[in-house]
mmCIF file of C-alpha atoms (C1' of nucleotides) in Angstrom:
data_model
loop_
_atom_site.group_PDB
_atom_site.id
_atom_site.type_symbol
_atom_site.label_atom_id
_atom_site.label_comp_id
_atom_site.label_asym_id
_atom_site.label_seq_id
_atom_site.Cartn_x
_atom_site.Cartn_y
_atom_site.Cartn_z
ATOM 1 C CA UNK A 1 -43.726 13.960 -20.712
ATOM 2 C CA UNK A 2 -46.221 17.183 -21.264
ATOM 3 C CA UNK A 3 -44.886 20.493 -19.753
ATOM 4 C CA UNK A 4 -46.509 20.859 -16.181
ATOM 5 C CA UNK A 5 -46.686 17.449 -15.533
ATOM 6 C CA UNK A 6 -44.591 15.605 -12.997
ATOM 7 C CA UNK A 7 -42.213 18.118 -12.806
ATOM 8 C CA UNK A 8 -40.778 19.541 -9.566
ATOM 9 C CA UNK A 9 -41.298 23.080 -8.224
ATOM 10 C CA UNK A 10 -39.887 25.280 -6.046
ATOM 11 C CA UNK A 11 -36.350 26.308 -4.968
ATOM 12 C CA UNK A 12 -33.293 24.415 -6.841
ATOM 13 C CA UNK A 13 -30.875 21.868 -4.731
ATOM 14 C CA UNK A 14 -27.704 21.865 -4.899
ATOM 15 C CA UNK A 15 -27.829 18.540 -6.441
ATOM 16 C CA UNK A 16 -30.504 20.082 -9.344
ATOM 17 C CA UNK A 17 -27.695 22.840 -9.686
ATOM 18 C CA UNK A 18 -24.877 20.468 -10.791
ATOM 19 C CA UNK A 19 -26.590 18.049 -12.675
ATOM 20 C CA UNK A 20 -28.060 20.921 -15.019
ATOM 21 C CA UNK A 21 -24.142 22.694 -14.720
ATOM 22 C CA UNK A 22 -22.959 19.268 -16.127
ATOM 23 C CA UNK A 23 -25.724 18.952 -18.992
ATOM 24 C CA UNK A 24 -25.169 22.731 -20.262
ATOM 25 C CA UNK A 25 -20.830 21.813 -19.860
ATOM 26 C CA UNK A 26 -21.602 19.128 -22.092
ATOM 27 C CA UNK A 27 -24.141 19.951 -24.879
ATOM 28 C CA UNK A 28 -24.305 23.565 -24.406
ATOM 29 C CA UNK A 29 -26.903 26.296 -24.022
ATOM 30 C CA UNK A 30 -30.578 25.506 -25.338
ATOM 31 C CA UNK A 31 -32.976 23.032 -26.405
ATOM 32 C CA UNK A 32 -34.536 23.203 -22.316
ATOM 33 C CA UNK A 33 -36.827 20.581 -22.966
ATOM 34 C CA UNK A 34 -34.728 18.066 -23.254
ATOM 35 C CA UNK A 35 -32.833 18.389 -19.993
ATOM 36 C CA UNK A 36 -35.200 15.952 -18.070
ATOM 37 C CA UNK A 37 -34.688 13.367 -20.435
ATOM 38 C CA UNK A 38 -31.788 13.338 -20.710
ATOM 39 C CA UNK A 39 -30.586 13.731 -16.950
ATOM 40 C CA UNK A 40 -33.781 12.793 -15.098
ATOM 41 C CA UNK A 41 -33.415 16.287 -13.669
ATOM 42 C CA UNK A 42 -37.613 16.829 -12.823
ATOM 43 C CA UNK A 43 -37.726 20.731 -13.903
ATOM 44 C CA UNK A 44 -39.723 21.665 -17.032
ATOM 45 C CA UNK A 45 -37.380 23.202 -19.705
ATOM 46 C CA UNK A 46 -38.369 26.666 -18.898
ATOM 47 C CA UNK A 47 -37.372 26.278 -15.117
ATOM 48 C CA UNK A 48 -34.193 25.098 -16.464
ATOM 49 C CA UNK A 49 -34.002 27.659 -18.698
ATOM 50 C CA UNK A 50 -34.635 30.417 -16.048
ATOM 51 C CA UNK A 51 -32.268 28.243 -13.461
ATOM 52 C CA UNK A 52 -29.134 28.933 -15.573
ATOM 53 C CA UNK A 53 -29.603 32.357 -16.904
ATOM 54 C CA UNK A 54 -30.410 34.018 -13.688
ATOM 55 C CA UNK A 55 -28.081 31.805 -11.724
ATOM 56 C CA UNK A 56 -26.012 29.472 -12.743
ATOM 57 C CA UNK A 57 -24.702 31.356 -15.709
ATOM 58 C CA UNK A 58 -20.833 32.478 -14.831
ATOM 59 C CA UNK A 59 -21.428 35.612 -16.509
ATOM 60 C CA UNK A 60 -24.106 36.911 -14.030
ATOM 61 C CA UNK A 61 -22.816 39.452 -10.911
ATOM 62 C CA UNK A 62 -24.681 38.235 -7.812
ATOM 63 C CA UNK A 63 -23.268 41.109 -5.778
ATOM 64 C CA UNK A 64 -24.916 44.259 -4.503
ATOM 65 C CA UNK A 65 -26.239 46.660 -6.955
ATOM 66 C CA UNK A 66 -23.870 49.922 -6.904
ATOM 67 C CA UNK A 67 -24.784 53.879 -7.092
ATOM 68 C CA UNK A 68 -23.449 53.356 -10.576
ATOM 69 C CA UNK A 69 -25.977 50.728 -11.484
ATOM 70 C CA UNK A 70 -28.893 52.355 -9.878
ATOM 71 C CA UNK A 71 -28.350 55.399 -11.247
ATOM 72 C CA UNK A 72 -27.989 53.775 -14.912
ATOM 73 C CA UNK A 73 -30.993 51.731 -14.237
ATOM 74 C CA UNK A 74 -33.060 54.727 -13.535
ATOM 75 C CA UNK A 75 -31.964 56.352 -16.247
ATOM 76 C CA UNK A 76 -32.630 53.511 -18.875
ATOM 77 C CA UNK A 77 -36.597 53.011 -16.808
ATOM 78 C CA UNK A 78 -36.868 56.420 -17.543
ATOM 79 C CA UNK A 79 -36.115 56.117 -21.003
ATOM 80 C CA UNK A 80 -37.961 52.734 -21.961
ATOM 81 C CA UNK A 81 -39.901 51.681 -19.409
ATOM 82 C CA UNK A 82 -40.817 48.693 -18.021
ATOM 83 C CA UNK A 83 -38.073 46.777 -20.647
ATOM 84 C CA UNK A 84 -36.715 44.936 -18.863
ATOM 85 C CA UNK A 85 -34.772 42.794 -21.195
ATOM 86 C CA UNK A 86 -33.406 45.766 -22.778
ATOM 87 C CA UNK A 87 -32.466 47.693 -19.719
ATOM 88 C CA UNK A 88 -30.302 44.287 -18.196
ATOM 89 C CA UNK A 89 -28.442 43.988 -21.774
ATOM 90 C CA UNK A 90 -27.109 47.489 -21.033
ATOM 91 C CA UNK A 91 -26.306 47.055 -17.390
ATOM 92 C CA UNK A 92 -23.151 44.176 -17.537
ATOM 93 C CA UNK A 93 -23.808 41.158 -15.608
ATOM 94 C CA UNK A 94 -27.162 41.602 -14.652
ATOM 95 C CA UNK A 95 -30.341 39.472 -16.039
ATOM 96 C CA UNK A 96 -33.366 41.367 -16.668
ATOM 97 C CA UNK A 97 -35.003 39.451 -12.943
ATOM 98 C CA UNK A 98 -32.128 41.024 -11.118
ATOM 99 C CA UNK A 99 -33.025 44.397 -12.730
ATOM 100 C CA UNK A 100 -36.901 44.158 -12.368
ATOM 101 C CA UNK A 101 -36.791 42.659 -8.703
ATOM 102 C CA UNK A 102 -34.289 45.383 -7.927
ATOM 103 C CA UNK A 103 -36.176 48.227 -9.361
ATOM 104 C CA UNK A 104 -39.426 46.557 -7.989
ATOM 105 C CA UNK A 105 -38.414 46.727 -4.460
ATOM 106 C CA UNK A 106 -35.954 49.007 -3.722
ATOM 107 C CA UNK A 107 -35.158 52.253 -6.890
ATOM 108 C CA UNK A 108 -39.228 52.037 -7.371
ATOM 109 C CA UNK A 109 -39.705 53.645 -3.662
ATOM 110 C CA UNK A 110 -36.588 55.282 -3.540
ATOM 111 C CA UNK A 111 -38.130 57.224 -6.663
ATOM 112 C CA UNK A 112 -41.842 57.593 -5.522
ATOM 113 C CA UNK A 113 -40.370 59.334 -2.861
ATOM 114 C CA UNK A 114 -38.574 61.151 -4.813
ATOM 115 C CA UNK A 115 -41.652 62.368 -7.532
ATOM 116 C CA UNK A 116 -43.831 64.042 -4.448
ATOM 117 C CA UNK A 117 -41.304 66.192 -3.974
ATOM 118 C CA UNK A 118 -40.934 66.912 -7.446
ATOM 119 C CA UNK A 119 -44.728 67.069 -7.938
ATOM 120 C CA UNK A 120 -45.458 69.516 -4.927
ATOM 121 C CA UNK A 121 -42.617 71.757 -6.788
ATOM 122 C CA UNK A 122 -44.190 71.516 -9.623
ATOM 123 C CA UNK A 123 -47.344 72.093 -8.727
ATOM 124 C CA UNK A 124 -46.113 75.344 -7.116
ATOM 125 C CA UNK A 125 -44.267 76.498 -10.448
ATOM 126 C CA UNK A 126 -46.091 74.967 -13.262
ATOM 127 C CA UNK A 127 -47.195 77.992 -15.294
ATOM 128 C CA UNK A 128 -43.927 78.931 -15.618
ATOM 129 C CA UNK A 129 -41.600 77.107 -18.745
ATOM 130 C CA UNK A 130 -38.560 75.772 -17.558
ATOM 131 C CA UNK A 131 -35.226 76.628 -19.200
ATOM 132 C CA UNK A 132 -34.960 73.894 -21.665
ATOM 133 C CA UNK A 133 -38.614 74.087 -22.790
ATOM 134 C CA UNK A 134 -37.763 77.484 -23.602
ATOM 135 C CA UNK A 135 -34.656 76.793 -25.228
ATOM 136 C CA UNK A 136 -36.247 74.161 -27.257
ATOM 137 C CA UNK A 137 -39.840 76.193 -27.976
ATOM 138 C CA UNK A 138 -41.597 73.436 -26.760
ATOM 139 C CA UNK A 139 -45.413 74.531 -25.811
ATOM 140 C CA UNK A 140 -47.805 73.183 -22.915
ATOM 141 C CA UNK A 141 -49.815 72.421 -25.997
ATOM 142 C CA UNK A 142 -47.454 70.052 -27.879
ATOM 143 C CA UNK A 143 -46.764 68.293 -24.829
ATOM 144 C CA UNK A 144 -49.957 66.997 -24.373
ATOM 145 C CA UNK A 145 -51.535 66.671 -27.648
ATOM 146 C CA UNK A 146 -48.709 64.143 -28.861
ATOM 147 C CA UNK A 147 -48.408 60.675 -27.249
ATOM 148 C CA UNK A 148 -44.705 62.407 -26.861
ATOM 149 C CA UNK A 149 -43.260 60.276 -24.047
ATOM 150 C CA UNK A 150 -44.167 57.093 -26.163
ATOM 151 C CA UNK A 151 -42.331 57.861 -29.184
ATOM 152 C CA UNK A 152 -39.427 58.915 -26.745
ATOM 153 C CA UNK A 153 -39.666 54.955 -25.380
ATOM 154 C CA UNK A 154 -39.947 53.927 -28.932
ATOM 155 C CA UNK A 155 -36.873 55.773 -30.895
ATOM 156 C CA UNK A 156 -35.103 54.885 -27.705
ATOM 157 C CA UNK A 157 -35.378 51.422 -28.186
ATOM 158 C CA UNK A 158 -34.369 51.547 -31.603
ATOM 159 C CA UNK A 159 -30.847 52.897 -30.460
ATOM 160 C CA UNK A 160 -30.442 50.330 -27.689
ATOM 161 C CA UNK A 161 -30.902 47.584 -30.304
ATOM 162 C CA UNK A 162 -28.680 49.488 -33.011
ATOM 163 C CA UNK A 163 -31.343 50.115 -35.770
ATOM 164 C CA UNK A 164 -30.419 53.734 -36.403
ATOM 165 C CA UNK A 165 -27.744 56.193 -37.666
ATOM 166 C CA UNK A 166 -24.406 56.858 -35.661
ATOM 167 C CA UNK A 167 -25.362 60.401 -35.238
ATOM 168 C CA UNK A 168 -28.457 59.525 -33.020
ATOM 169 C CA UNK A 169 -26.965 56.700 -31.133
ATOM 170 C CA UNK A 170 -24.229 58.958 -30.418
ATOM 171 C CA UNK A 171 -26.611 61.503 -29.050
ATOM 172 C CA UNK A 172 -28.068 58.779 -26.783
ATOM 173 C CA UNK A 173 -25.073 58.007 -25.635
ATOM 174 C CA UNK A 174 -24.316 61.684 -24.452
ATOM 175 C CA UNK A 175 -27.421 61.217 -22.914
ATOM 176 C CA UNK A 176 -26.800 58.209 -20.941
ATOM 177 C CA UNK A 177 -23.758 59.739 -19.152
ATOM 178 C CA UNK A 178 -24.317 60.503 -15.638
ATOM 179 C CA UNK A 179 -25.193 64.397 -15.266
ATOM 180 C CA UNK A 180 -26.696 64.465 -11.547
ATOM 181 C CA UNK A 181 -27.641 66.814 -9.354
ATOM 182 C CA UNK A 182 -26.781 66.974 -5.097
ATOM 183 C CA UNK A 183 -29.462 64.372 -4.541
ATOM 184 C CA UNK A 184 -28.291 61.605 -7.594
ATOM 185 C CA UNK A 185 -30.846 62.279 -9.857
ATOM 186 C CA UNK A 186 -31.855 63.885 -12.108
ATOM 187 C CA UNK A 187 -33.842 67.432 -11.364
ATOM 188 C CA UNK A 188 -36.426 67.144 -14.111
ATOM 189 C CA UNK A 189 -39.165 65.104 -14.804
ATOM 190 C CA UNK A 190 -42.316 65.578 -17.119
ATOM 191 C CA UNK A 191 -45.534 63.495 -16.373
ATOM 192 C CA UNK A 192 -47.288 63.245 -19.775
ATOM 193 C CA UNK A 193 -51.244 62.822 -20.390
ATOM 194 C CA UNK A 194 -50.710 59.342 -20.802
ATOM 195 C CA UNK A 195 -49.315 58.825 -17.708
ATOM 196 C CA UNK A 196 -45.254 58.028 -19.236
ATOM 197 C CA UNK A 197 -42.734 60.353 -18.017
ATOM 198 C CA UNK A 198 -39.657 61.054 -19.551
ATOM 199 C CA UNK A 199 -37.072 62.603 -17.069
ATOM 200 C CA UNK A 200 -34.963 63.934 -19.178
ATOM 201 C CA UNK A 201 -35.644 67.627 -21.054
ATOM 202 C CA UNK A 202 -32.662 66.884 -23.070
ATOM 203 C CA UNK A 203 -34.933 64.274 -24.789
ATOM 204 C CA UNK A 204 -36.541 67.193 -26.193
ATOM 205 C CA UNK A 205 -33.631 69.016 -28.375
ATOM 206 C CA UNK A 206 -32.287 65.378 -28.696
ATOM 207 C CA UNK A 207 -35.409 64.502 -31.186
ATOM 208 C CA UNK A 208 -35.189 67.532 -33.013
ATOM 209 C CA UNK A 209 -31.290 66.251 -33.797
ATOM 210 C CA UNK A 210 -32.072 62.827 -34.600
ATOM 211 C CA UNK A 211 -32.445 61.611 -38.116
ATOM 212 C CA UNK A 212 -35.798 61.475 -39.881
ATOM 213 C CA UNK A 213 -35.335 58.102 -40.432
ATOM 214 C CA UNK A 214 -34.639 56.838 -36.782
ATOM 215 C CA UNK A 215 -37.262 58.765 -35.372
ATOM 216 C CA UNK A 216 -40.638 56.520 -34.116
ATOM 217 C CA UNK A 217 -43.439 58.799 -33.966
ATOM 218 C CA UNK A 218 -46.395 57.219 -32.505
ATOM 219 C CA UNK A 219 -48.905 60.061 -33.457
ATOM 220 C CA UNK A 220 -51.250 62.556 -31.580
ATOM 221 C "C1'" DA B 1 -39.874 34.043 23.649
ATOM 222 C "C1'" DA B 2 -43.417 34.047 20.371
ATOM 223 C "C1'" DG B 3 -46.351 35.752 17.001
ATOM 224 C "C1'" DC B 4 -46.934 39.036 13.397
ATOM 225 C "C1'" DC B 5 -45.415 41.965 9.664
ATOM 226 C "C1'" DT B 6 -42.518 43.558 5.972
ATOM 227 C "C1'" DC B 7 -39.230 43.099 2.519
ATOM 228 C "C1'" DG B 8 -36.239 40.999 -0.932
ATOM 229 C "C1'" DC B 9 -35.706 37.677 -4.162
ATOM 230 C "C1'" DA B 10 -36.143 33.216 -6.656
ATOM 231 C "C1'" DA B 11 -39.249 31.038 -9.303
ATOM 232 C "C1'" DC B 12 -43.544 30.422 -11.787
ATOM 233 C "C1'" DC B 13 -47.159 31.691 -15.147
ATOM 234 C "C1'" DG B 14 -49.265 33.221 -19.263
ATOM 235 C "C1'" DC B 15 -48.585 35.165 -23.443
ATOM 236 C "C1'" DC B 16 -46.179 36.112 -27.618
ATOM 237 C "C1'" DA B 17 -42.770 35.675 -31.513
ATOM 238 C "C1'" DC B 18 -40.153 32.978 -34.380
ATOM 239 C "C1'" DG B 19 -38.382 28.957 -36.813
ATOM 240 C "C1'" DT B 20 -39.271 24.622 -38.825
ATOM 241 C "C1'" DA B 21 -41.442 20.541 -40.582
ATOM 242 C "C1'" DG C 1 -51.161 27.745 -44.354
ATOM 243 C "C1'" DT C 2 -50.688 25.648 -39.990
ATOM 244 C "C1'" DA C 3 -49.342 23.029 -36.058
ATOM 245 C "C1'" DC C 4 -45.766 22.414 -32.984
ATOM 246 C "C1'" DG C 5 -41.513 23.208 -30.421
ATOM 247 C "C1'" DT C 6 -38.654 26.485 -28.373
ATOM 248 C "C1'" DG C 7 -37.134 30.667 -26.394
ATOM 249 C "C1'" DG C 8 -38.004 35.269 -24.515
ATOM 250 C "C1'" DC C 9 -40.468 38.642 -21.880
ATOM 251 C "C1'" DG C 10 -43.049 41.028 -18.182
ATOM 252 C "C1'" DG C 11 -46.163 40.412 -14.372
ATOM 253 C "C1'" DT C 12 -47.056 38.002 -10.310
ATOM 254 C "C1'" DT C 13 -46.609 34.805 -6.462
ATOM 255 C "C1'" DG C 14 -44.900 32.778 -2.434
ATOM 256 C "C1'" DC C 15 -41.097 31.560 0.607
ATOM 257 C "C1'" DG C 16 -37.699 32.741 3.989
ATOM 258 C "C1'" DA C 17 -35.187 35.968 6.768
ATOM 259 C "C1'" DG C 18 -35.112 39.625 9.703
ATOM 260 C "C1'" DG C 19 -37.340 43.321 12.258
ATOM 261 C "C1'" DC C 20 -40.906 44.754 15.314
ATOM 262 C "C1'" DT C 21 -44.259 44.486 19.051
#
DNA sequence: AAGCCTCGCAACCGCCACGTA
DNA sequence: GTACGTGGCGGTTGCGAGGCT
């Protein structure tokens, strides 16, 4: 049977539920395709797929996000963007649907609202250099010749999936840790010329520390 | 009470990467 | 080298519930 051909759509039945429970109890995870042969369950193998890991997999939490989770989510969207994949692997329990729908309709808004505020502050203060640019010597002109927030994305996700030194991931780390202010987030944001914005200045002394070698500079 | 609107979420779609024959 | 199967990812859609008028 070709993919997209006589297979069912649409929400899962209870039924659908425990037959594709019993297959994956019996022959394990994988190998989707097969599922409808083998059970005459009528779901394509990537609907099956999906079915388990964003529902029917023990492992995932299907209770309320916390402040803890939002606040970690944010910080990891800040840091790599729309990952999703990557974000969820560092939030327990959650897929990377949960995280996405989550951020999609509720954080997203929550943090628009958020940025006007910022934005009319910083439109009110911008010529002057805030305290960690100036610790740091970081100059309007660096900022937005280099494509800075993109190589911030990039060396971050080469910590998340452990392909660099100890010394940097532990510096990520550090970063991760929740340092808020009265509102629960965090006070700074910087909206680059190509539109990514990394929220957190410490990103800035935090490159300078990394190794050469785990560094991903995407150019000017 | 009924129709409309908005929101949250499950599920689908298209594309890509990788492994294997 | 290439065709095919499989799995993974991010964007998008559409349904259902609840709120609003």
């Amino acid at each position: 049977m070709k993919e997209g051909s006589g297979y069912k759509k649409g929400f899962w039945t209870v039924e659908e539920d425990r037959i594709l429970k019993e297959y994956v109890r019996k022959h394990g995870k994988g190998r989707w395709n097969r599922v409808a042969n083998m059970t005459g369950l009528k779901r394509c193998g990537k609907s099956c797929r999906l079915r388990w890991i964003n529902y029917l997999c023990p492992n995932v939490n299907r209770e309320d996000f916390t402040e803890e989770e939002d606040d970690l989510i944010n910080r990891l969207h800040n840091l790599l963007g729309n990952r999703w994949a990557l974000i969820a692997g560092r939030v327990p329990g959650r897929t990377d649907n949960q995280v996405k729908n989550h951020w999609n309709t509720r954080l997203r808004k929550k943090l628009e609202k958020i940025n006007k505020q910022k934005n009319k502050a910083i439109a009110s203060s911008q010529t002057l250099p805030t305290a960690t640019e100036e610790k740091f010597n970081i100059s309007q002109e660096t900022k937005t010749k280099t494509n800075y927030g993109a190589s911030v994305g990039a060396t971050s996700q080469k910590v998340l999936e452990g392909g660099c030194s100890e010394g940097t991931k532990g510096l990520f780390d550090t970063l991760l840790e929740p340092t808020l202010n009265n509102d629960g987030y965090d006070s700074s944001f910087w909206f680059l010329d190509d539109g990514f914005n990394v929220n957190a200045p410490d990103l800035i002394g935090l490159l300078g520390q990394c190794s050469p070698d785990d560094f991903v500079w995407n150019g000017f």
